[in-house]
Coordinates of C-alpha atoms in Angstrom, one line a residue:
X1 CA -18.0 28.5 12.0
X2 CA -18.8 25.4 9.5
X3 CA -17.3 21.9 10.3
X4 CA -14.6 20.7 8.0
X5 CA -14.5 16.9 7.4
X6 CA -12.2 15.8 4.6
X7 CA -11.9 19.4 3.1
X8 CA -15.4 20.2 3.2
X9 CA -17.7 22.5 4.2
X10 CA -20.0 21.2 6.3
X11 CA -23.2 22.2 8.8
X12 CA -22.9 24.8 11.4
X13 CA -22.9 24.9 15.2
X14 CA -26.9 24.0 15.0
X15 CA -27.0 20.9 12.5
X16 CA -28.0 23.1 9.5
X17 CA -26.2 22.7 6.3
X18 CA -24.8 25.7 4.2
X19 CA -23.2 24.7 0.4
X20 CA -23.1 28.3 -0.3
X21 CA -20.0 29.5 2.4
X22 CA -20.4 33.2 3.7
X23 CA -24.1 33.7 1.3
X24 CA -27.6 34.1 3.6
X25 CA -29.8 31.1 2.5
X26 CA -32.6 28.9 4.2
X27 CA -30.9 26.1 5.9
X28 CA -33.1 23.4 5.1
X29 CA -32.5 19.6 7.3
X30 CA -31.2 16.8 6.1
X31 CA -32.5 13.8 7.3
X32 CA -32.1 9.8 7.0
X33 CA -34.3 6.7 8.1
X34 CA -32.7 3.8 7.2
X35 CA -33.5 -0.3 8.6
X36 CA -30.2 -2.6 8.1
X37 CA -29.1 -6.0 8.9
X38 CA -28.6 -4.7 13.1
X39 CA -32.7 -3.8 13.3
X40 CA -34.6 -5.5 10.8
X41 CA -35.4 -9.0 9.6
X42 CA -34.5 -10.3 6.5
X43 CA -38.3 -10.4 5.3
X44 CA -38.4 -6.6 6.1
X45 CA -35.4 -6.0 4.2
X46 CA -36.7 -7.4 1.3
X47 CA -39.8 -5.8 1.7
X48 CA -37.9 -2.3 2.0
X49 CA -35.9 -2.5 -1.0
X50 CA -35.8 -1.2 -4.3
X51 CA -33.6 -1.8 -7.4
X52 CA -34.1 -1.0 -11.2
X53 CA -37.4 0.8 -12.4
X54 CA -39.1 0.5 -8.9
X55 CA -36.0 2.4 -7.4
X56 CA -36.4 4.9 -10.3
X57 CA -40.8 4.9 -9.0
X58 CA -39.8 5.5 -5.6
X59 CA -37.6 8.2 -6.5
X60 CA -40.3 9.8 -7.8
X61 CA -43.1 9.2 -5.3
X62 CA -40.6 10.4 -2.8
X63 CA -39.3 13.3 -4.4
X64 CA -43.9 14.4 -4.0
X65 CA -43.3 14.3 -0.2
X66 CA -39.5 16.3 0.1
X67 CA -37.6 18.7 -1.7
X68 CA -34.6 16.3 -2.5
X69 CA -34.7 12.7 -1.8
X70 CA -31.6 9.4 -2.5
X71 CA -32.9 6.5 -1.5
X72 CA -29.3 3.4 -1.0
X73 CA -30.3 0.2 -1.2
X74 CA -28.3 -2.8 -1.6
X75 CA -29.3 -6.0 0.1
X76 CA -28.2 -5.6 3.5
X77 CA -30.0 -2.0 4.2
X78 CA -32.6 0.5 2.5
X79 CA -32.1 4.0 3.8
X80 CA -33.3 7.0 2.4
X81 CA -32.0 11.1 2.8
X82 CA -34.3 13.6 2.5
X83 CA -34.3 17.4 2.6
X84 CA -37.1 19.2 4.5
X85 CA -38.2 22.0 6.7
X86 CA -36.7 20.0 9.8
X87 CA -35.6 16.6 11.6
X88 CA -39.0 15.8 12.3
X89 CA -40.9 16.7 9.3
X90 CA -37.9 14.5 7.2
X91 CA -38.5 11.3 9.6
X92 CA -42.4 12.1 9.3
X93 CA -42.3 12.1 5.6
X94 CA -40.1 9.4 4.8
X95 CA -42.0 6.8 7.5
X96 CA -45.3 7.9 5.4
X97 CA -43.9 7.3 1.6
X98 CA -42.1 3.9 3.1
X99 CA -45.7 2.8 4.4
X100 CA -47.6 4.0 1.2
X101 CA -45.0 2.7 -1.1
X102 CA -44.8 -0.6 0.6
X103 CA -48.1 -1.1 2.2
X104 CA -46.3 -1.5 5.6
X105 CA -47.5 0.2 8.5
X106 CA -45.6 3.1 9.3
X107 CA -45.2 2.2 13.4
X108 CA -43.8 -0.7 12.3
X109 CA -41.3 1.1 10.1
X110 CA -40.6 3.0 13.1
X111 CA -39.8 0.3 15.4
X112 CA -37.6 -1.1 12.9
X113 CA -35.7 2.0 11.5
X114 CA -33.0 4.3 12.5
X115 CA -33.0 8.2 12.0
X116 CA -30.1 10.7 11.9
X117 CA -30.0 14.5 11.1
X118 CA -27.6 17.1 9.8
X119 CA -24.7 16.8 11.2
X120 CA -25.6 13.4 12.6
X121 CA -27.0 12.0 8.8
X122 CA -23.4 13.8 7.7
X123 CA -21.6 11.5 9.8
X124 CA -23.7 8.1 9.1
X125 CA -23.4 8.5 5.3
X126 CA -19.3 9.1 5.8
X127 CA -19.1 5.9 7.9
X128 CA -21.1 3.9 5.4
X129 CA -19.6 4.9 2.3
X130 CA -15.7 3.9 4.9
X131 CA -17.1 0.6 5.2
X132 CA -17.6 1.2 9.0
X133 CA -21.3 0.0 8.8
X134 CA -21.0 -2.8 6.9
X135 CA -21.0 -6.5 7.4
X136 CA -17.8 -6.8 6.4
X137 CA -15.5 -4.1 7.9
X138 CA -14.6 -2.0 4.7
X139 CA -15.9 -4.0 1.7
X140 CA -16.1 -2.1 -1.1
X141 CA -19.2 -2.6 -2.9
X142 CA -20.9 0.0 -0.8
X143 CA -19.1 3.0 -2.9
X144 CA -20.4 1.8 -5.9
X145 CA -24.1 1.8 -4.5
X146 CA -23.8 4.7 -3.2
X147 CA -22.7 6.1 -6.9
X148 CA -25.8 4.7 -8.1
X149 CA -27.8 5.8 -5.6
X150 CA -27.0 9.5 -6.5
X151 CA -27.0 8.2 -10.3
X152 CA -30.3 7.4 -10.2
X153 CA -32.0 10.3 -7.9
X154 CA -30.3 12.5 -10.9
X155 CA -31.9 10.7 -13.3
X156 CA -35.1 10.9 -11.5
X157 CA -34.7 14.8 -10.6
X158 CA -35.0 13.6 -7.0
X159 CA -32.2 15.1 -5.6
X160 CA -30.8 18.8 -5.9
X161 CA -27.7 20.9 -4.7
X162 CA -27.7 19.7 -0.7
X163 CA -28.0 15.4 -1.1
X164 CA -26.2 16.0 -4.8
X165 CA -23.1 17.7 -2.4
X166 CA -23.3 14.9 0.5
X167 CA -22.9 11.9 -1.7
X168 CA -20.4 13.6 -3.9
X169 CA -18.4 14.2 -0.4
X170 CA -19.3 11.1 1.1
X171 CA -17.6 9.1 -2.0
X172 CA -14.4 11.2 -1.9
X173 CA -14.5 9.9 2.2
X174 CA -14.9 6.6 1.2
X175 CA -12.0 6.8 -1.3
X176 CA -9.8 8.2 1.2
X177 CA -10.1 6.0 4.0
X178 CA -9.5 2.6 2.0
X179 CA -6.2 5.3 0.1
X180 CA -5.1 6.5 3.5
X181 CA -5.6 3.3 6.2
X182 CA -5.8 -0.4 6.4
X183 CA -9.6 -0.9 6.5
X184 CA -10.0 -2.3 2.4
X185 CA -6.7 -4.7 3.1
X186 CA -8.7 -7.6 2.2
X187 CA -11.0 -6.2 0.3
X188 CA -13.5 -8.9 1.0
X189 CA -16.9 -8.5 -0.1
X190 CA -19.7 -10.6 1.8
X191 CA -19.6 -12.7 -0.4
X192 CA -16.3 -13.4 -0.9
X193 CA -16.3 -13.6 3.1
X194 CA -19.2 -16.3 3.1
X195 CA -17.2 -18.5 0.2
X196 CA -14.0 -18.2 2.1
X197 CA -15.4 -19.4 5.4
X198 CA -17.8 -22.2 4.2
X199 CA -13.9 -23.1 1.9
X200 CA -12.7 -23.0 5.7
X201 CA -15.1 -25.1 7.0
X202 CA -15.2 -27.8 4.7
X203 CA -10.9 -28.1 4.3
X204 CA -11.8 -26.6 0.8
X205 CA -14.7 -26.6 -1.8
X206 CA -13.2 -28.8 -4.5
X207 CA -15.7 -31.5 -5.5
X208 CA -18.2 -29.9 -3.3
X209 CA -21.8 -29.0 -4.8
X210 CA -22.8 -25.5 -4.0
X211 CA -26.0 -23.7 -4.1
X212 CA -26.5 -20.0 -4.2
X213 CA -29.7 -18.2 -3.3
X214 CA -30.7 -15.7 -5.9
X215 CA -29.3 -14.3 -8.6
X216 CA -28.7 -10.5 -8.0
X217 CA -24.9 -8.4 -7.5
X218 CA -24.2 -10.6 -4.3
X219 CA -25.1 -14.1 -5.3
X220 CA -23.1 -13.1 -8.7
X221 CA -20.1 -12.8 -6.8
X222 CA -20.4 -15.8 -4.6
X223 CA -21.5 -18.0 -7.7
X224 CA -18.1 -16.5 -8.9
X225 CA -15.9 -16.7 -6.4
X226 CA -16.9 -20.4 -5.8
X227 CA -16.6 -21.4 -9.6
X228 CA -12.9 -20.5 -8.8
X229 CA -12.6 -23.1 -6.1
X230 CA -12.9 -25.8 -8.4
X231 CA -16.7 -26.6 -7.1
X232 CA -18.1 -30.0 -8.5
X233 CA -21.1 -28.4 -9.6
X234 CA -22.9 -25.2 -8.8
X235 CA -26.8 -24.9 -9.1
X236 CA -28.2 -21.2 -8.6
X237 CA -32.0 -21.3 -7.1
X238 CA -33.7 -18.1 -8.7
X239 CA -37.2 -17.2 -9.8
X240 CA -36.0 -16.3 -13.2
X241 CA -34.4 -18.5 -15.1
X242 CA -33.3 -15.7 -17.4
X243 CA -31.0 -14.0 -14.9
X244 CA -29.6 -17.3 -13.2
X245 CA -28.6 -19.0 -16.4
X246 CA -25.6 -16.3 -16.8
X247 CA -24.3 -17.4 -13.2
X248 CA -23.7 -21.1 -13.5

């Protein structure tokens, strides 16, 4: 009998994930390694992560190791699914296209990464995409990365029917639990969270000066949600000068 989470059909008793109901296929594993804010240093993190045209390069250079490959990455984790022959092969083959890709030795990877598979990868993607793993309980950028993520493995013909089916289903999850409980009720960002506190702090930001770190989604929204404070003056620190000049 298949698992049914949120009205879909999901792996059998052993872990192994059927799309195709009642039909006799291969059952191919599905596997993630991922290093987030719990396990890995910032520097790491930053190291790990990939965003425009190298995200679309390491689709690629990934999809020459695995049959499918989705690789989320937003600024508090990089993890990447895979579909392979089995759990081990998956972990073995994303640990090697990390290193190569990065120039990072894989055992440290390893010592700095967490691995899930089938049924257990099901589950991790289905608490991410809740908000359960994030910072913030329940923010909800993470639904919109995830979107991308599968946006841009399609565009990179990375990804195929199995990863194409989890992130569909792990989006409709997502949806449901901020629909059907309490989690999004202040549907706080990190952002927003780190404003609101250092507002806390400080009895308010009006006529402070604020700095923000970068100039990417995150510091956008920060830059943003301090403007509307009434800040004295807001300086973005940012190698380009190009993308911070929108932001103040």
């Amino acid at each position: 009998m298949a698992e049914h989470v949120a009205g879909s059909t999901f792996p059998h008793a052993d872990g192994r994930f059927d799309t195709h109901g009642d039909r006799k296929l291969s059952t191919p594993s599905i596997t993630i390694v991922g290093s987030n804010h719990e396990c890995a240093s910032i520097d790491l993190r930053e190291r790990l992560a990939f965003s425009g045209e190298t995200l679309a390069e390491g689709l690629r250079a990934l999809h020459r190791h695995v049959d499918e490959g989705l690789i989320v990455s937003t600024c508090n984790r990089t993890e990447v699914y895979v579909v392979s022959d089995s759990a081990d092969a998956g972990r073995d083959h994303v640990l090697s296209f990390l290193s190569e890709y990065h120039g990072i030795p894989a055992r440290a990877l390893d010592e700095m990464s967490y691995v899930h598979a089938d049924i257990g990868a099901i589950r991790h993607i289905f608490r991410v995409a809740s908000g359960l793993d994030s910072i913030v309980l329940g923010e909800p950028q993470i639904l919109a990365q995830i979107r991308d993520a599968l946006d841009a493995a399609r565009d990179a013909g990375s990804t195929g029917p199995f990863l194409q089916r989890l992130a569909t289903d792990a989006l409709k999850v997502g949806k449901r639990a901020r629909t059907d409980t309490d989690i999004a009720r202040n549907n706080l960002s990190i952002s927003h969270a780190a404003v609101q506190l250092a507002a806390r702090e400080r009895s308010g930001l009006a006529q402070s000066r604020v700095t923000v770190l970068g100039a990417g989604k995150m510091a956008s929204i920060a830059a943003r949600v301090a403007a509307a404070q009434g800040v004295e003056s807001l300086t973005v620190v940012n190698r380009s000068e190009g993308r911070a000049q929108p932001l103040v």
